[in-house]
Coordinates of N, CA and C in Angstrom, one line a residue:
M19 N -130.1 100.2 -1.7 CA -129.9 100.4 -2.9 C -128.6 99.7 -3.1
A20 N -128.0 98.7 -4.1 CA -126.9 98.7 -4.4 C -126.4 99.3 -5.0
V21 N -125.0 99.5 -4.9 CA -124.2 100.5 -5.8 C -123.6 100.0 -7.0
V22 N -124.1 100.0 -8.5 CA -123.1 99.3 -9.4 C -121.8 99.8 -10.1
S23 N -121.1 99.2 -9.8 CA -119.7 99.9 -10.4 C -119.6 99.7 -11.8
E24 N -119.2 100.8 -12.5 CA -118.6 100.6 -14.1 C -117.7 99.7 -14.1
Q25 N -117.5 99.0 -14.8 CA -116.2 98.2 -14.8 C -115.2 99.2 -16.0
S26 N -114.0 98.5 -15.8 CA -112.7 99.6 -16.8 C -112.6 98.3 -17.8
E27 N -112.5 99.0 -19.3 CA -112.2 98.5 -20.4 C -110.9 99.3 -20.6
Q28 N -110.1 98.0 -21.2 CA -108.7 98.7 -22.1 C -108.5 97.9 -23.0
I29 N -108.3 98.6 -24.0 CA -107.8 97.9 -25.3 C -106.5 98.5 -25.7
V30 N -105.5 97.5 -25.6 CA -104.0 97.7 -26.1 C -103.7 96.9 -27.4
I31 N -102.6 97.3 -28.1 CA -101.7 96.9 -28.7 C -100.8 95.9 -28.1
A32 N -100.8 94.3 -28.1 CA -100.0 93.7 -27.2 C -98.7 94.1 -27.8
D33 N -97.8 94.0 -26.5 CA -96.2 93.6 -26.6 C -95.8 92.4 -26.1
L34 N -95.7 91.7 -26.7 CA -95.6 90.4 -26.2 C -94.0 89.8 -25.9
N35 N -93.5 90.6 -26.0 CA -92.2 90.4 -24.8 C -92.7 91.2 -23.2
N36 N -93.6 91.4 -23.1 CA -94.6 91.9 -21.9 C -95.2 90.6 -21.2
P37 N -94.4 89.9 -19.9 CA -95.3 88.7 -19.8 C -96.9 88.9 -19.5
L38 N -97.2 90.0 -18.8 CA -98.7 90.2 -18.7 C -99.5 90.1 -20.1
H39 N -99.1 90.7 -21.2 CA -99.7 90.8 -22.6 C -99.5 89.4 -23.1
A40 N -98.4 88.2 -23.0 CA -98.1 87.2 -23.5 C -99.1 86.1 -22.9
N41 N -99.4 86.3 -21.5 CA -99.9 85.4 -20.7 C -101.8 85.4 -20.9
A42 N -101.7 87.0 -21.1 CA -102.8 87.3 -21.4 C -103.2 86.5 -23.0
M43 N -102.9 87.1 -23.9 CA -102.8 86.3 -25.4 C -103.3 84.7 -25.0
I44 N -102.3 83.9 -24.6 CA -102.5 82.6 -24.2 C -103.6 82.2 -23.6
E45 N -104.2 82.8 -22.6 CA -105.5 82.6 -21.6 C -106.7 82.9 -22.8
V46 N -106.4 83.9 -23.4 CA -107.9 84.0 -24.1 C -107.9 83.4 -25.4
L47 N -107.0 83.0 -25.8 CA -106.4 82.3 -27.1 C -106.9 80.5 -27.0
N48 N -106.4 80.1 -25.4 CA -107.0 78.7 -24.8 C -108.4 78.8 -24.8
H49 N -108.9 79.9 -24.0 CA -110.3 79.7 -24.0 C -111.1 79.7 -25.4
Y50 N -110.6 79.9 -26.4 CA -111.5 80.2 -27.5 C -111.3 78.6 -27.9
A51 N -109.7 78.4 -28.2 CA -109.4 76.9 -28.9 C -110.1 75.7 -28.2
N52 N -110.6 75.9 -26.6 CA -111.3 75.0 -25.8 C -112.6 74.7 -26.3
G53 N -113.3 76.1 -27.0 CA -114.9 76.0 -27.1 C -115.1 75.5 -28.2
I54 N -116.5 75.1 -28.6 CA -117.0 74.8 -29.8 C -116.5 75.6 -31.2
M55 N -116.4 77.0 -31.0 CA -115.9 77.6 -32.6 C -114.3 77.3 -32.4
G56 N -113.6 76.6 -31.9 CA -112.3 76.5 -31.9 C -111.8 75.5 -31.9
G57 N -112.7 74.4 -31.9 CA -112.5 73.0 -32.2 C -112.6 72.1 -31.3
G58 N -112.8 73.0 -30.0 CA -113.0 72.0 -28.3 C -111.7 70.9 -28.0
E59 N -110.4 71.8 -28.2 CA -109.4 71.1 -27.4 C -108.8 72.5 -26.9
K60 N -108.2 72.3 -25.7 CA -107.0 73.4 -25.5 C -106.0 73.2 -26.0
L61 N -105.4 74.5 -26.0 CA -103.8 74.5 -26.9 C -102.7 73.5 -26.4
S62 N -102.1 72.8 -27.5 CA -101.1 72.1 -26.7 C -100.2 72.6 -25.6
D63 N -99.2 71.9 -24.6 CA -98.3 72.5 -23.9 C -97.4 73.0 -24.9
F64 N -96.5 72.8 -25.9 CA -96.2 73.1 -26.7 C -96.4 74.7 -27.3
T65 N -97.8 74.7 -27.3 CA -98.1 75.8 -28.1 C -98.2 77.0 -26.9
R66 N -98.9 76.7 -25.4 CA -98.8 78.0 -25.1 C -97.4 78.1 -24.4
A67 N -96.6 77.1 -24.5 CA -95.1 77.6 -24.0 C -94.2 78.4 -25.0
N68 N -94.7 78.5 -26.2 CA -93.4 78.7 -27.4 C -94.7 79.7 -28.0
L69 N -95.6 80.4 -28.2 CA -96.4 81.0 -29.1 C -96.1 82.4 -29.1
A70 N -96.4 83.1 -27.6 CA -95.6 84.6 -27.8 C -94.7 84.7 -28.0
A71 N -93.5 83.9 -27.7 CA -92.4 84.5 -28.1 C -91.8 84.1 -29.5
E72 N -92.5 83.1 -30.3 CA -92.6 83.0 -32.0 C -93.2 84.2 -32.7
L73 N -94.5 84.7 -31.8 CA -95.1 85.7 -32.5 C -94.5 87.0 -32.7
A74 N -93.8 86.9 -31.3 CA -93.2 88.5 -30.9 C -91.8 88.6 -31.8
R75 N -91.3 87.6 -32.3 CA -90.5 87.5 -33.8 C -90.5 87.6 -35.1
R76 N -91.8 87.9 -35.2 CA -92.6 88.2 -36.5 C -93.2 89.8 -36.4
P77 N -92.1 90.6 -37.2 CA -92.8 91.8 -36.8 C -94.3 92.2 -37.9
N78 N -94.5 91.2 -38.5 CA -95.7 91.2 -39.6 C -97.1 90.5 -38.7
V79 N -96.9 90.5 -37.9 CA -98.2 90.0 -36.6 C -98.7 90.9 -35.8
H80 N -99.7 91.2 -35.7 CA -100.2 92.5 -34.9 C -101.3 91.7 -33.8
V81 N -101.1 91.8 -32.6 CA -101.8 91.3 -31.4 C -102.9 92.5 -30.7
V82 N -104.2 92.5 -30.7 CA -104.6 93.7 -29.8 C -105.4 92.9 -28.6
L83 N -105.4 93.3 -27.7 CA -106.0 92.8 -26.6 C -107.0 93.5 -25.5
A84 N -108.1 93.0 -25.1 CA -108.8 93.8 -24.3 C -109.1 93.1 -23.0
F85 N -108.9 93.9 -22.0 CA -109.0 93.5 -20.5 C -110.2 94.6 -20.0
I86 N -110.9 93.7 -19.2 CA -111.9 94.2 -18.2 C -111.5 94.2 -16.9
D87 N -111.6 95.1 -15.9 CA -111.2 95.3 -14.9 C -109.5 94.3 -14.7
D88 N -108.8 94.8 -15.8 CA -107.3 93.9 -15.7 C -107.9 92.6 -16.0
E89 N -108.6 92.2 -16.3 CA -108.7 90.6 -16.6 C -108.5 90.5 -18.5
P90 N -108.1 89.7 -18.5 CA -108.0 89.3 -20.2 C -109.3 88.6 -20.6
A91 N -110.1 89.6 -22.0 CA -111.6 89.7 -21.9 C -111.5 89.0 -23.3
G92 N -110.4 89.8 -24.3 CA -110.6 89.4 -25.6 C -109.2 89.7 -26.6
L93 N -109.4 89.1 -28.1 CA -108.3 89.5 -28.8 C -108.6 89.5 -29.8
V94 N -107.8 89.6 -30.8 CA -107.2 89.5 -32.4 C -105.8 89.7 -32.8
I95 N -105.6 88.4 -33.3 CA -104.8 88.2 -33.8 C -104.5 88.5 -35.2
S96 N -103.7 89.4 -36.0 CA -104.0 89.3 -37.5 C -102.4 89.5 -38.0
I97 N -102.3 89.1 -39.3 CA -101.0 88.7 -40.2 C -100.9 89.5 -41.1
E98 N -100.0 90.5 -41.7 CA -100.0 90.8 -42.5 C -99.8 90.0 -43.8
G99 N -100.0 90.6 -44.9 CA -100.1 90.1 -46.1 C -99.8 90.8 -47.4
F100 N -100.2 90.3 -48.7 CA -99.8 91.2 -49.9 C -101.0 90.8 -50.7
S101 N -101.4 91.8 -51.2 CA -102.6 91.9 -52.1 C -101.8 92.1 -53.5
T102 N -101.5 91.2 -54.4 CA -100.9 91.4 -55.9 C -102.0 92.7 -56.6
F103 N -103.1 92.5 -56.7 CA -104.1 93.1 -57.6 C -103.7 94.3 -57.0
S104 N -103.8 94.6 -55.9 CA -103.5 96.3 -55.4 C -102.4 96.7 -55.1
C105 N -101.5 95.7 -55.1 CA -99.8 96.0 -54.9 C -99.8 96.8 -53.8
K106 N -100.4 96.3 -52.7 CA -100.4 96.9 -51.0 C -100.7 95.9 -50.2
P107 N -100.2 96.2 -49.0 CA -100.0 95.2 -48.0 C -101.7 95.0 -47.5
L108 N -102.1 93.9 -47.2 CA -103.2 93.9 -46.5 C -103.3 93.3 -45.0
L109 N -104.2 93.1 -44.2 CA -103.9 92.7 -42.8 C -104.8 91.6 -42.8
N110 N -104.7 90.3 -42.5 CA -105.7 89.4 -42.4 C -105.8 89.0 -40.9
V111 N -107.1 89.1 -40.5 CA -107.4 88.4 -39.1 C -107.8 86.7 -39.0
H112 N -106.8 86.8 -38.1 CA -106.5 85.1 -38.2 C -107.2 84.6 -36.9
D113 N -107.4 85.5 -35.8 CA -108.2 85.0 -34.7 C -108.8 86.3 -33.8
V114 N -110.2 86.0 -33.7 CA -111.2 86.9 -32.7 C -111.7 85.9 -31.7
A115 N -111.5 86.3 -30.6 CA -111.9 85.7 -29.3 C -112.5 86.6 -28.5
V116 N -113.5 86.1 -27.8 CA -114.1 86.8 -26.4 C -114.5 86.2 -25.6
V117 N -113.7 86.2 -24.2 CA -114.0 85.2 -23.4 C -115.4 85.2 -22.9
E118 N -116.0 84.0 -22.8 CA -117.6 84.2 -22.9 C -118.3 84.9 -21.6
K119 N -117.7 85.0 -20.8 CA -118.3 85.9 -19.8 C -118.3 87.6 -19.7
F120 N -117.4 87.6 -21.0 CA -117.3 89.2 -21.7 C -117.9 89.5 -22.8
Q121 N -119.0 88.2 -23.4 CA -119.6 88.2 -24.8 C -121.0 88.9 -24.4
G122 N -121.4 89.7 -25.7 CA -122.7 90.3 -26.0 C -122.5 92.1 -25.3
R123 N -121.3 92.2 -25.1 CA -120.9 93.6 -25.0 C -120.6 94.9 -26.2
G124 N -120.5 94.2 -27.1 CA -119.8 94.6 -28.3 C -118.3 94.9 -28.3
L125 N -117.4 93.8 -27.7 CA -116.2 94.0 -27.1 C -115.4 93.8 -28.7
S126 N -116.1 92.7 -29.3 CA -115.4 92.2 -30.4 C -115.4 93.2 -31.5
K127 N -116.4 93.8 -31.3 CA -116.2 95.1 -32.6 C -115.2 96.2 -32.3
R128 N -115.1 96.3 -31.0 CA -114.1 97.7 -30.4 C -112.7 97.2 -30.9
I129 N -112.2 95.6 -30.5 CA -111.0 95.2 -30.7 C -111.0 95.0 -32.2
M130 N -111.8 94.6 -33.4 CA -111.8 94.8 -34.4 C -111.5 96.0 -35.1
N131 N -112.4 97.1 -34.5 CA -111.9 98.4 -35.1 C -110.5 99.0 -34.2
K132 N -110.3 98.3 -33.8 CA -108.7 98.8 -33.1 C -107.8 98.2 -34.4
T133 N -107.8 96.7 -34.6 CA -107.4 96.6 -35.6 C -107.5 97.3 -37.0
E134 N -108.4 97.2 -37.4 CA -108.6 98.2 -38.3 C -107.7 99.6 -38.5
E135 N -107.5 100.4 -37.3 CA -106.9 101.6 -37.0 C -105.1 100.9 -37.4
I136 N -104.8 99.5 -37.1 CA -103.5 99.0 -37.3 C -103.4 98.9 -38.7
A137 N -104.2 98.4 -39.3 CA -104.4 98.2 -41.0 C -104.0 99.7 -41.8
R138 N -105.0 100.8 -41.2 CA -104.5 101.7 -42.1 C -103.5 102.4 -42.2
E139 N -102.8 102.4 -40.7 CA -101.7 102.9 -40.1 C -100.4 102.4 -41.3
L140 N -100.7 100.8 -41.1 CA -99.9 100.2 -42.4 C -100.3 100.4 -43.8
G141 N -101.0 101.3 -44.0 CA -101.3 101.5 -45.6 C -102.1 100.3 -46.3
C142 N -102.5 99.6 -45.0 CA -103.5 98.3 -46.2 C -104.2 98.5 -47.0
C143 N -104.7 98.0 -48.1 CA -105.9 98.2 -48.9 C -107.3 97.5 -48.4
K144 N -106.9 96.3 -47.8 CA -108.2 95.8 -46.9 C -107.7 94.6 -45.8
L145 N -109.0 94.3 -45.1 CA -108.9 93.4 -44.3 C -109.7 92.3 -44.5
T146 N -108.9 90.8 -44.4 CA -109.7 89.6 -44.8 C -109.7 89.1 -43.3
L147 N -110.8 88.1 -43.4 CA -110.8 86.8 -42.5 C -111.6 85.7 -43.0
E148 N -111.5 84.9 -42.1 CA -112.3 83.6 -42.2 C -113.3 83.7 -41.0
V149 N -114.8 83.2 -41.4 CA -115.3 82.9 -40.2 C -116.4 81.6 -40.7
L150 N -116.5 80.7 -39.7 CA -117.0 79.3 -40.0 C -118.8 79.9 -40.0
E151 N -119.1 79.0 -41.3 CA -120.7 79.1 -41.7 C -121.9 78.8 -40.4
G152 N -121.1 78.2 -39.6 CA -122.3 78.0 -38.0 C -122.3 79.2 -37.3
N153 N -121.3 79.9 -37.7 CA -121.0 81.2 -36.3 C -121.4 82.4 -36.7
K154 N -123.3 82.4 -36.4 CA -123.9 83.4 -37.1 C -123.8 84.9 -36.3
V155 N -123.4 84.5 -34.9 CA -123.2 85.8 -34.0 C -121.9 86.6 -34.7
A156 N -120.8 86.3 -35.2 CA -119.7 86.4 -35.7 C -120.1 87.1 -36.9
Q157 N -120.5 86.2 -37.8 CA -121.0 86.8 -39.1 C -121.7 88.0 -38.9
N158 N -122.5 88.2 -38.3 CA -123.6 89.2 -38.3 C -122.6 90.5 -37.5
A159 N -121.9 90.1 -36.6 CA -121.1 91.4 -35.8 C -119.9 91.9 -37.3
Y160 N -119.4 90.8 -37.9 CA -118.4 91.4 -39.2 C -119.0 92.2 -40.1
R161 N -120.4 91.7 -40.3 CA -121.2 92.6 -41.5 C -121.5 94.0 -40.6
S162 N -122.0 93.8 -39.8 CA -122.0 95.3 -38.9 C -120.6 96.1 -39.3
L163 N -119.5 95.4 -39.3 CA -118.1 96.6 -39.3 C -118.0 96.5 -40.9
G164 N -118.8 95.9 -42.0 CA -118.5 96.4 -43.3 C -117.7 95.4 -44.2
Y165 N -117.7 94.4 -43.5 CA -117.1 92.9 -43.9 C -118.2 92.2 -45.0
A166 N -117.9 91.5 -45.9 CA -118.8 90.8 -47.0 C -117.8 89.7 -47.4
S167 N -118.8 88.7 -47.9 CA -117.6 87.5 -48.4 C -117.1 88.1 -49.6
Y168 N -116.4 87.1 -50.1 CA -115.5 87.3 -51.3 C -115.5 86.9 -52.3
E169 N -115.6 87.7 -53.4 CA -115.8 87.1 -55.1 C -115.5 88.2 -55.9
L170 N -114.8 87.7 -57.2 CA -114.5 88.6 -57.8 C -115.5 88.5 -59.4
D171 N -116.5 87.4 -59.4 CA -117.0 87.4 -60.5 C -118.2 86.5 -59.7
A172 N -119.7 87.2 -59.5 CA -120.3 86.4 -59.0 C -120.6 84.8 -59.8
A173 N -120.3 84.9 -61.4 CA -120.6 83.6 -61.8 C -119.6 82.4 -61.4
M174 N -118.4 83.0 -60.6 CA -117.5 82.1 -60.4 C -117.4 81.3 -58.8
G175 N -118.6 82.1 -58.2 CA -118.9 82.0 -56.7 C -117.9 82.6 -55.7
K176 N -118.1 82.4 -54.4 CA -117.3 82.9 -53.4 C -116.1 82.0 -53.1
A177 N -115.2 83.0 -52.8 CA -114.1 82.2 -52.3 C -114.1 81.4 -51.3
M178 N -113.4 80.3 -51.1 CA -113.3 79.2 -50.3 C -112.2 79.1 -49.8
F179 N -111.7 78.8 -48.3 CA -110.8 78.7 -47.4 C -110.6 77.3 -47.5
W180 N -109.1 76.9 -47.8 CA -108.7 75.3 -47.5 C -107.9 75.5 -46.8
Q181 N -107.3 74.1 -46.6 CA -106.2 73.7 -46.1 C -105.2 72.5 -46.3
K182 N -104.4 72.5 -46.2 CA -103.6 71.0 -46.1 C -102.3 71.0 -45.0
Y183 N -102.7 70.3 -44.2 CA -101.7 70.1 -43.0 C -100.4 69.4 -43.7
L184 N -99.1 69.9 -43.0 CA -98.1 69.3 -43.3 C -97.2 68.8 -42.2

């Protein structure tokens, strides 16, 4: 009979001045960027070389990392904002990624729960995020965590996420 060892999982708030955490963030984010949900292109050399340092300089950025058997497995990158209607901070979940070989284990829910802990410690009134219409797996995970589409008045419809490149 084969012995099956249990994998060790660590979920940590990243210190991006720590090369281990910085490299893990870049590795997972690059994996995500290169996949269909991330646009299908690897991060640029510039981004890989500079992102950790740029994020480390911004106290309003929070990164949660997941490791399985010391291997980078997932991340959440969130950025503080402010709700004018509530007059309180909010936390926008900017990136959520789980490396393909670790998907289907509920890891995204655990790293999102850690991000929610951060938001509560910051006194945030809410968490926000964007999700692609075609990413039904992520939508189901977010719904199970209590997220819903945003609207103030049903007659005006749901909020839409737009962008303009500069």
